[in-house]
C-alpha positions as protocol buffer text, in pm:
chain_id: "A"
residue {
  index: 1
  type: MET
  ca { x: 13498 y: 24912 z: 14500 }
}
residue {
  index: 2
  type: LYS
  ca { x: 13388 y: 25203 z: 14281 }
}
residue {
  index: 3
  type: CYS
  ca { x: 13357 y: 25428 z: 14585 }
}
residue {
  index: 4
  type: SER
  ca { x: 13722 y: 25379 z: 14685 }
}
residue {
  index: 5
  type: LYS
  ca { x: 13835 y: 25455 z: 14329 }
}
residue {
  index: 6
  type: ASP
  ca { x: 13629 y: 25773 z: 14340 }
}
residue {
  index: 7
  type: TRP
  ca { x: 13800 y: 25877 z: 14663 }
}
residue {
  index: 8
  type: LEU
  ca { x: 14139 y: 25798 z: 14510 }
}
residue {
  index: 9
  type: LEU
  ca { x: 14059 y: 26039 z: 14226 }
}
residue {
  index: 10
  type: LEU
  ca { x: 13963 y: 26310 z: 14477 }
}
residue {
  index: 11
  type: LEU
  ca { x: 14284 y: 26241 z: 14670 }
}
residue {
  index: 12
  type: PHE
  ca { x: 14483 y: 26271 z: 14347 }
}
residue {
  index: 13
  type: ILE
  ca { x: 14318 y: 26606 z: 14268 }
}
residue {
  index: 14
  type: SER
  ca { x: 14394 y: 26735 z: 14617 }
}
residue {
  index: 15
  type: LEU
  ca { x: 14758 y: 26627 z: 14588 }
}
residue {
  index: 16
  type: LEU
  ca { x: 14768 y: 26794 z: 14246 }
}
residue {
  index: 17
  type: GLY
  ca { x: 14655 y: 27117 z: 14412 }
}
residue {
  index: 18
  type: GLY
  ca { x: 14923 y: 27081 z: 14679 }
}
residue {
  index: 19
  type: GLY
  ca { x: 15179 y: 27013 z: 14407 }
}
residue {
  index: 20
  type: LEU
  ca { x: 15072 y: 27328 z: 14229 }
}
residue {
  index: 21
  type: ILE
  ca { x: 15132 y: 27533 z: 14545 }
}
residue {
  index: 22
  type: ALA
  ca { x: 15470 y: 27360 z: 14584 }
}
residue {
  index: 23
  type: TYR
  ca { x: 15556 y: 27455 z: 14227 }
}
residue {
  index: 24
  type: VAL
  ca { x: 15439 y: 27816 z: 14262 }
}
residue {
  index: 25
  type: THR
  ca { x: 15636 y: 27861 z: 14586 }
}
residue {
  index: 26
  type: ARG
  ca { x: 15952 y: 27679 z: 14475 }
}
residue {
  index: 27
  type: GLY
  ca { x: 16140 y: 28010 z: 14483 }
}
residue {
  index: 28
  type: GLY
  ca { x: 15996 y: 28099 z: 14823 }
}
residue {
  index: 29
  type: ILE
  ca { x: 15660 y: 28176 z: 14972 }
}
residue {
  index: 30
  type: GLY
  ca { x: 15515 y: 28525 z: 14943 }
}
residue {
  index: 31
  type: VAL
  ca { x: 15530 y: 28755 z: 15242 }
}
residue {
  index: 32
  type: GLU
  ca { x: 15324 y: 29056 z: 15338 }
}
residue {
  index: 33
  type: SER
  ca { x: 15346 y: 29307 z: 15620 }
}
residue {
  index: 34
  type: ASP
  ca { x: 15151 y: 29086 z: 15864 }
}
residue {
  index: 35
  type: THR
  ca { x: 15386 y: 28795 z: 15798 }
}
residue {
  index: 36
  type: ALA
  ca { x: 15662 y: 28958 z: 16002 }
}
residue {
  index: 37
  type: SER
  ca { x: 15425 y: 28994 z: 16298 }
}
residue {
  index: 38
  type: TYR
  ca { x: 15308 y: 28633 z: 16283 }
}
residue {
  index: 39
  type: LEU
  ca { x: 15661 y: 28495 z: 16252 }
}
residue {
  index: 40
  type: GLY
  ca { x: 15803 y: 28737 z: 16506 }
}
residue {
  index: 41
  type: ALA
  ca { x: 15535 y: 28643 z: 16757 }
}
residue {
  index: 42
  type: ALA
  ca { x: 15603 y: 28273 z: 16697 }
}
residue {
  index: 43
  type: ARG
  ca { x: 15977 y: 28317 z: 16756 }
}
residue {
  index: 44
  type: ASN
  ca { x: 15918 y: 28527 z: 17067 }
}
residue {
  index: 45
  type: LEU
  ca { x: 15679 y: 28264 z: 17205 }
}
residue {
  index: 46
  type: ILE
  ca { x: 15950 y: 28001 z: 17165 }
}
residue {
  index: 47
  type: HIS
  ca { x: 16205 y: 28224 z: 17338 }
}
residue {
  index: 48
  type: GLY
  ca { x: 15963 y: 28282 z: 17627 }
}
residue {
  index: 49
  type: ASP
  ca { x: 15909 y: 28652 z: 17557 }
}
residue {
  index: 50
  type: GLY
  ca { x: 15534 y: 28621 z: 17502 }
}
residue {
  index: 51
  type: PHE
  ca { x: 15293 y: 28686 z: 17219 }
}
residue {
  index: 52
  type: GLY
  ca { x: 15439 y: 28998 z: 17065 }
}
residue {
  index: 53
  type: PHE
  ca { x: 15734 y: 29147 z: 16886 }
}
residue {
  index: 54
  type: TYR
  ca { x: 16016 y: 29393 z: 16937 }
}
residue {
  index: 55
  type: TYR
  ca { x: 16028 y: 29734 z: 16778 }
}
residue {
  index: 56
  type: PRO
  ca { x: 16365 y: 29847 z: 16639 }
}
residue {
  index: 57
  type: SER
  ca { x: 16401 y: 30058 z: 16955 }
}
residue {
  index: 58
  type: GLY
  ca { x: 16405 y: 29734 z: 17158 }
}
residue {
  index: 59
  type: ARG
  ca { x: 16063 y: 29788 z: 17316 }
}
residue {
  index: 60
  type: PHE
  ca { x: 15849 y: 29472 z: 17333 }
}
residue {
  index: 61
  type: VAL
  ca { x: 15485 y: 29511 z: 17232 }
}
residue {
  index: 62
  type: PHE
  ca { x: 15220 y: 29249 z: 17300 }
}
residue {
  index: 63
  type: ILE
  ca { x: 15003 y: 29175 z: 16998 }
}
residue {
  index: 64
  type: SER
  ca { x: 14632 y: 29224 z: 17042 }
}
residue {
  index: 65
  type: GLY
  ca { x: 14534 y: 29306 z: 16683 }
}
residue {
  index: 66
  type: TRP
  ca { x: 14601 y: 28956 z: 16551 }
}
residue {
  index: 67
  type: ALA
  ca { x: 14440 y: 28636 z: 16667 }
}
residue {
  index: 68
  type: PRO
  ca { x: 14697 y: 28409 z: 16836 }
}
residue {
  index: 69
  type: LEU
  ca { x: 14635 y: 28060 z: 16693 }
}
residue {
  index: 70
  type: TYR
  ca { x: 14832 y: 28098 z: 16368 }
}
residue {
  index: 71
  type: SER
  ca { x: 15140 y: 28220 z: 16555 }
}
residue {
  index: 72
  type: LEU
  ca { x: 15095 y: 27941 z: 16810 }
}
residue {
  index: 73
  type: CYS
  ca { x: 15089 y: 27685 z: 16528 }
}
residue {
  index: 74
  type: LEU
  ca { x: 15399 y: 27838 z: 16375 }
}
residue {
  index: 75
  type: ALA
  ca { x: 15573 y: 27835 z: 16714 }
}
residue {
  index: 76
  type: GLY
  ca { x: 15498 y: 27464 z: 16749 }
}
residue {
  index: 77
  type: LEU
  ca { x: 15630 y: 27396 z: 16400 }
}
residue {
  index: 78
  type: LEU
  ca { x: 15946 y: 27599 z: 16462 }
}
residue {
  index: 79
  type: TYR
  ca { x: 16059 y: 27320 z: 16693 }
}
residue {
  index: 80
  type: ILE
  ca { x: 16077 y: 27097 z: 16384 }
}
residue {
  index: 81
  type: SER
  ca { x: 16280 y: 27338 z: 16173 }
}
residue {
  index: 82
  type: SER
  ca { x: 16440 y: 27675 z: 16231 }
}
residue {
  index: 83
  type: THR
  ca { x: 16348 y: 27797 z: 15883 }
}
residue {
  index: 84
  type: PRO
  ca { x: 16009 y: 27962 z: 15937 }
}
residue {
  index: 85
  type: ILE
  ca { x: 15941 y: 28053 z: 15574 }
}
residue {
  index: 86
  type: GLU
  ca { x: 15996 y: 27692 z: 15463 }
}
residue {
  index: 87
  type: ILE
  ca { x: 15768 y: 27572 z: 15744 }
}
residue {
  index: 88
  type: VAL
  ca { x: 15491 y: 27808 z: 15630 }
}
residue {
  index: 89
  type: ARG
  ca { x: 15539 y: 27694 z: 15271 }
}
residue {
  index: 90
  type: TRP
  ca { x: 15491 y: 27327 z: 15359 }
}
residue {
  index: 91
  type: LEU
  ca { x: 15208 y: 27405 z: 15598 }
}
residue {
  index: 92
  type: ASN
  ca { x: 15024 y: 27585 z: 15316 }
}
residue {
  index: 93
  type: ILE
  ca { x: 15088 y: 27299 z: 15073 }
}
residue {
  index: 94
  type: ILE
  ca { x: 14938 y: 27053 z: 15322 }
}
residue {
  index: 95
  type: LEU
  ca { x: 14647 y: 27282 z: 15413 }
}
residue {
  index: 96
  type: PHE
  ca { x: 14560 y: 27336 z: 15046 }
}
residue {
  index: 97
  type: SER
  ca { x: 14558 y: 26964 z: 14975 }
}
residue {
  index: 98
  type: VAL
  ca { x: 14348 y: 26894 z: 15283 }
}
residue {
  index: 99
  type: MET
  ca { x: 14102 y: 27173 z: 15200 }
}
residue {
  index: 100
  type: ILE
  ca { x: 14051 y: 27043 z: 14845 }
}
residue {
  index: 101
  type: LEU
  ca { x: 14004 y: 26686 z: 14970 }
}
residue {
  index: 102
  type: ILE
  ca { x: 13755 y: 26786 z: 15241 }
}
residue {
  index: 103
  type: ALA
  ca { x: 13556 y: 27020 z: 15014 }
}
residue {
  index: 104
  type: SER
  ca { x: 13538 y: 26784 z: 14717 }
}
residue {
  index: 105
  type: GLY
  ca { x: 13485 y: 26485 z: 14946 }
}
residue {
  index: 106
  type: TYR
  ca { x: 13198 y: 26661 z: 15120 }
}
residue {
  index: 107
  type: LEU
  ca { x: 13042 y: 26743 z: 14783 }
}
residue {
  index: 108
  type: TYR
  ca { x: 13085 y: 26380 z: 14675 }
}
residue {
  index: 109
  type: HIS
  ca { x: 12930 y: 26255 z: 15000 }
}
residue {
  index: 110
  type: PHE
  ca { x: 12615 y: 26460 z: 14953 }
}
residue {
  index: 111
  type: SER
  ca { x: 12580 y: 26455 z: 14574 }
}
residue {
  index: 112
  type: ARG
  ca { x: 12721 y: 26108 z: 14495 }
}
residue {
  index: 113
  type: SER
  ca { x: 12843 y: 26264 z: 14171 }
}
residue {
  index: 114
  type: LEU
  ca { x: 13207 y: 26202 z: 14094 }
}
residue {
  index: 115
  type: LEU
  ca { x: 13192 y: 26436 z: 13796 }
}
residue {
  index: 116
  type: LEU
  ca { x: 13061 y: 26723 z: 14008 }
}
residue {
  index: 117
  type: SER
  ca { x: 13298 y: 26671 z: 14301 }
}
residue {
  index: 118
  type: ALA
  ca { x: 13606 y: 26612 z: 14083 }
}
residue {
  index: 119
  type: SER
  ca { x: 13525 y: 26917 z: 13871 }
}
residue {
  index: 120
  type: PHE
  ca { x: 13484 y: 27123 z: 14187 }
}
residue {
  index: 121
  type: GLY
  ca { x: 13818 y: 26996 z: 14322 }
}
residue {
  index: 122
  type: ILE
  ca { x: 13991 y: 27087 z: 13995 }
}
residue {
  index: 123
  type: LEU
  ca { x: 13833 y: 27433 z: 13995 }
}
residue {
  index: 124
  type: VAL
  ca { x: 13955 y: 27496 z: 14349 }
}
residue {
  index: 125
  type: ALA
  ca { x: 14302 y: 27352 z: 14275 }
}
residue {
  index: 126
  type: PHE
  ca { x: 14348 y: 27585 z: 13978 }
}
residue {
  index: 127
  type: SER
  ca { x: 14171 y: 27890 z: 14121 }
}
residue {
  index: 128
  type: SER
  ca { x: 14401 y: 28192 z: 14093 }
}
residue {
  index: 129
  type: LEU
  ca { x: 14249 y: 28334 z: 14412 }
}
residue {
  index: 130
  type: PHE
  ca { x: 14327 y: 28023 z: 14616 }
}
residue {
  index: 131
  type: ILE
  ca { x: 14671 y: 27988 z: 14457 }
}
residue {
  index: 132
  type: ARG
  ca { x: 14753 y: 28345 z: 14562 }
}
residue {
  index: 133
  type: VAL
  ca { x: 14625 y: 28292 z: 14918 }
}
residue {
  index: 134
  type: TYR
  ca { x: 14803 y: 27959 z: 14968 }
}
residue {
  index: 135
  type: SER
  ca { x: 15131 y: 28085 z: 14823 }
}
residue {
  index: 136
  type: THR
  ca { x: 15155 y: 28362 z: 15084 }
}
residue {
  index: 137
  type: ALA
  ca { x: 15257 y: 28335 z: 15450 }
}
residue {
  index: 138
  type: MET
  ca { x: 14931 y: 28450 z: 15606 }
}
residue {
  index: 139
  type: SER
  ca { x: 14670 y: 28308 z: 15843 }
}
residue {
  index: 140
  type: GLU
  ca { x: 14398 y: 28262 z: 15578 }
}
residue {
  index: 141
  type: PRO
  ca { x: 14484 y: 27900 z: 15483 }
}
residue {
  index: 142
  type: LEU
  ca { x: 14440 y: 27780 z: 15841 }
}
residue {
  index: 143
  type: PHE
  ca { x: 14131 y: 27999 z: 15880 }
}
residue {
  index: 144
  type: PHE
  ca { x: 13971 y: 27856 z: 15563 }
}
residue {
  index: 145
  type: LEU
  ca { x: 14024 y: 27501 z: 15687 }
}
residue {
  index: 146
  type: PHE
  ca { x: 13853 y: 27571 z: 16021 }
}
residue {
  index: 147
  type: VAL
  ca { x: 13561 y: 27756 z: 15860 }
}
residue {
  index: 148
  type: LEU
  ca { x: 13512 y: 27481 z: 15600 }
}
residue {
  index: 149
  type: THR
  ca { x: 13514 y: 27203 z: 15857 }
}
residue {
  index: 150
  type: GLY
  ca { x: 13285 y: 27407 z: 16083 }
}
residue {
  index: 151
  type: PHE
  ca { x: 13025 y: 27452 z: 15810 }
}
residue {
  index: 152
  type: ILE
  ca { x: 13050 y: 27089 z: 15707 }
}
residue {
  index: 153
  type: GLY
  ca { x: 12997 y: 26987 z: 16069 }
}
residue {
  index: 154
  type: ILE
  ca { x: 12679 y: 27196 z: 16081 }
}
residue {
  index: 155
  type: LEU
  ca { x: 12551 y: 27046 z: 15757 }
}
residue {
  index: 156
  type: ILE
  ca { x: 12619 y: 26691 z: 15871 }
}
residue {
  index: 157
  type: TYR
  ca { x: 12447 y: 26769 z: 16201 }
}
residue {
  index: 158
  type: LEU
  ca { x: 12141 y: 26894 z: 16011 }
}
residue {
  index: 159
  type: GLU
  ca { x: 12143 y: 26570 z: 15815 }
}
residue {
  index: 160
  type: ASN
  ca { x: 12141 y: 26330 z: 16112 }
}
residue {
  index: 161
  type: TYR
  ca { x: 12100 y: 26542 z: 16431 }
}
residue {
  index: 162
  type: LYS
  ca { x: 12390 y: 26381 z: 16613 }
}
residue {
  index: 163
  type: SER
  ca { x: 12515 y: 26635 z: 16862 }
}
residue {
  index: 164
  type: ASN
  ca { x: 12881 y: 26533 z: 16818 }
}
residue {
  index: 165
  type: TYR
  ca { x: 12881 y: 26705 z: 16478 }
}
residue {
  index: 166
  type: LEU
  ca { x: 12744 y: 27020 z: 16633 }
}
residue {
  index: 167
  type: TYR
  ca { x: 13016 y: 27014 z: 16899 }
}
residue {
  index: 168
  type: PHE
  ca { x: 13277 y: 26953 z: 16631 }
}
residue {
  index: 169
  type: SER
  ca { x: 13142 y: 27248 z: 16434 }
}
residue {
  index: 170
  type: ALA
  ca { x: 13150 y: 27473 z: 16741 }
}
residue {
  index: 171
  type: ILE
  ca { x: 13512 y: 27379 z: 16811 }
}
residue {
  index: 172
  type: ALA
  ca { x: 13611 y: 27437 z: 16446 }
}
residue {
  index: 173
  type: MET
  ca { x: 13442 y: 27779 z: 16440 }
}
residue {
  index: 174
  type: GLY
  ca { x: 13606 y: 27867 z: 16771 }
}
residue {
  index: 175
  type: MET
  ca { x: 13942 y: 27773 z: 16622 }
}
residue {
  index: 176
  type: ALA
  ca { x: 13860 y: 27991 z: 16320 }
}
residue {
  index: 177
  type: LEU
  ca { x: 13800 y: 28282 z: 16558 }
}
residue {
  index: 178
  type: LEU
  ca { x: 14132 y: 28217 z: 16729 }
}
residue {
  index: 179
  type: THR
  ca { x: 14296 y: 28220 z: 16385 }
}
residue {
  index: 180
  type: ARG
  ca { x: 14130 y: 28538 z: 16253 }
}
residue {
  index: 181
  type: TYR
  ca { x: 13908 y: 28776 z: 16445 }
}
residue {
  index: 182
  type: SER
  ca { x: 13704 y: 28826 z: 16129 }
}
residue {
  index: 183
  type: ALA
  ca { x: 13529 y: 28497 z: 16219 }
}
residue {
  index: 184
  type: ILE
  ca { x: 13320 y: 28674 z: 16485 }
}
residue {
  index: 185
  type: PRO
  ca { x: 13016 y: 28705 z: 16252 }
}
residue {
  index: 186
  type: LEU
  ca { x: 13029 y: 28328 z: 16193 }
}
residue {
  index: 187
  type: LEU
  ca { x: 12957 y: 28269 z: 16560 }
}
residue {
  index: 188
  type: CYS
  ca { x: 12649 y: 28489 z: 16577 }
}
């Protein structure tokens, strides 16, 4: 019974973190120069133009400098709503909550210390660095989730040597690479 109450506390902390991102982005999510490329590529994918964007001159340019998975995710979510900035906002809120729950839950699983894992979850939830990242329409939130789950998969594999965890980790790291090319060193 105690274990489920512990997990409820970690869930509450993760939802608190998501609520904090919702509060910070209530006036709109932050955008940067890459945001236009990600959203433009997502819209053009939906319209059947391909993975790229149009220059003001009307010339279409395929994107090769950005990994495609984030734009593919956004394109899939654009079928739900035609407001891309609101979609990104809610995606980041969900991703932040999930990241906090997975990270603090992993720490709880291996340490069996509620104090340590709850404190860690609170530190992540109120981290100004993470708040900045998750309140901006960029690919990092999705990338962080894949990297985190990939590393956790490796650690669980090293604990029990079940190959399914190694396969899971490889898939997660591959997804991280498809989200941000900076994941290449993680695969070496």
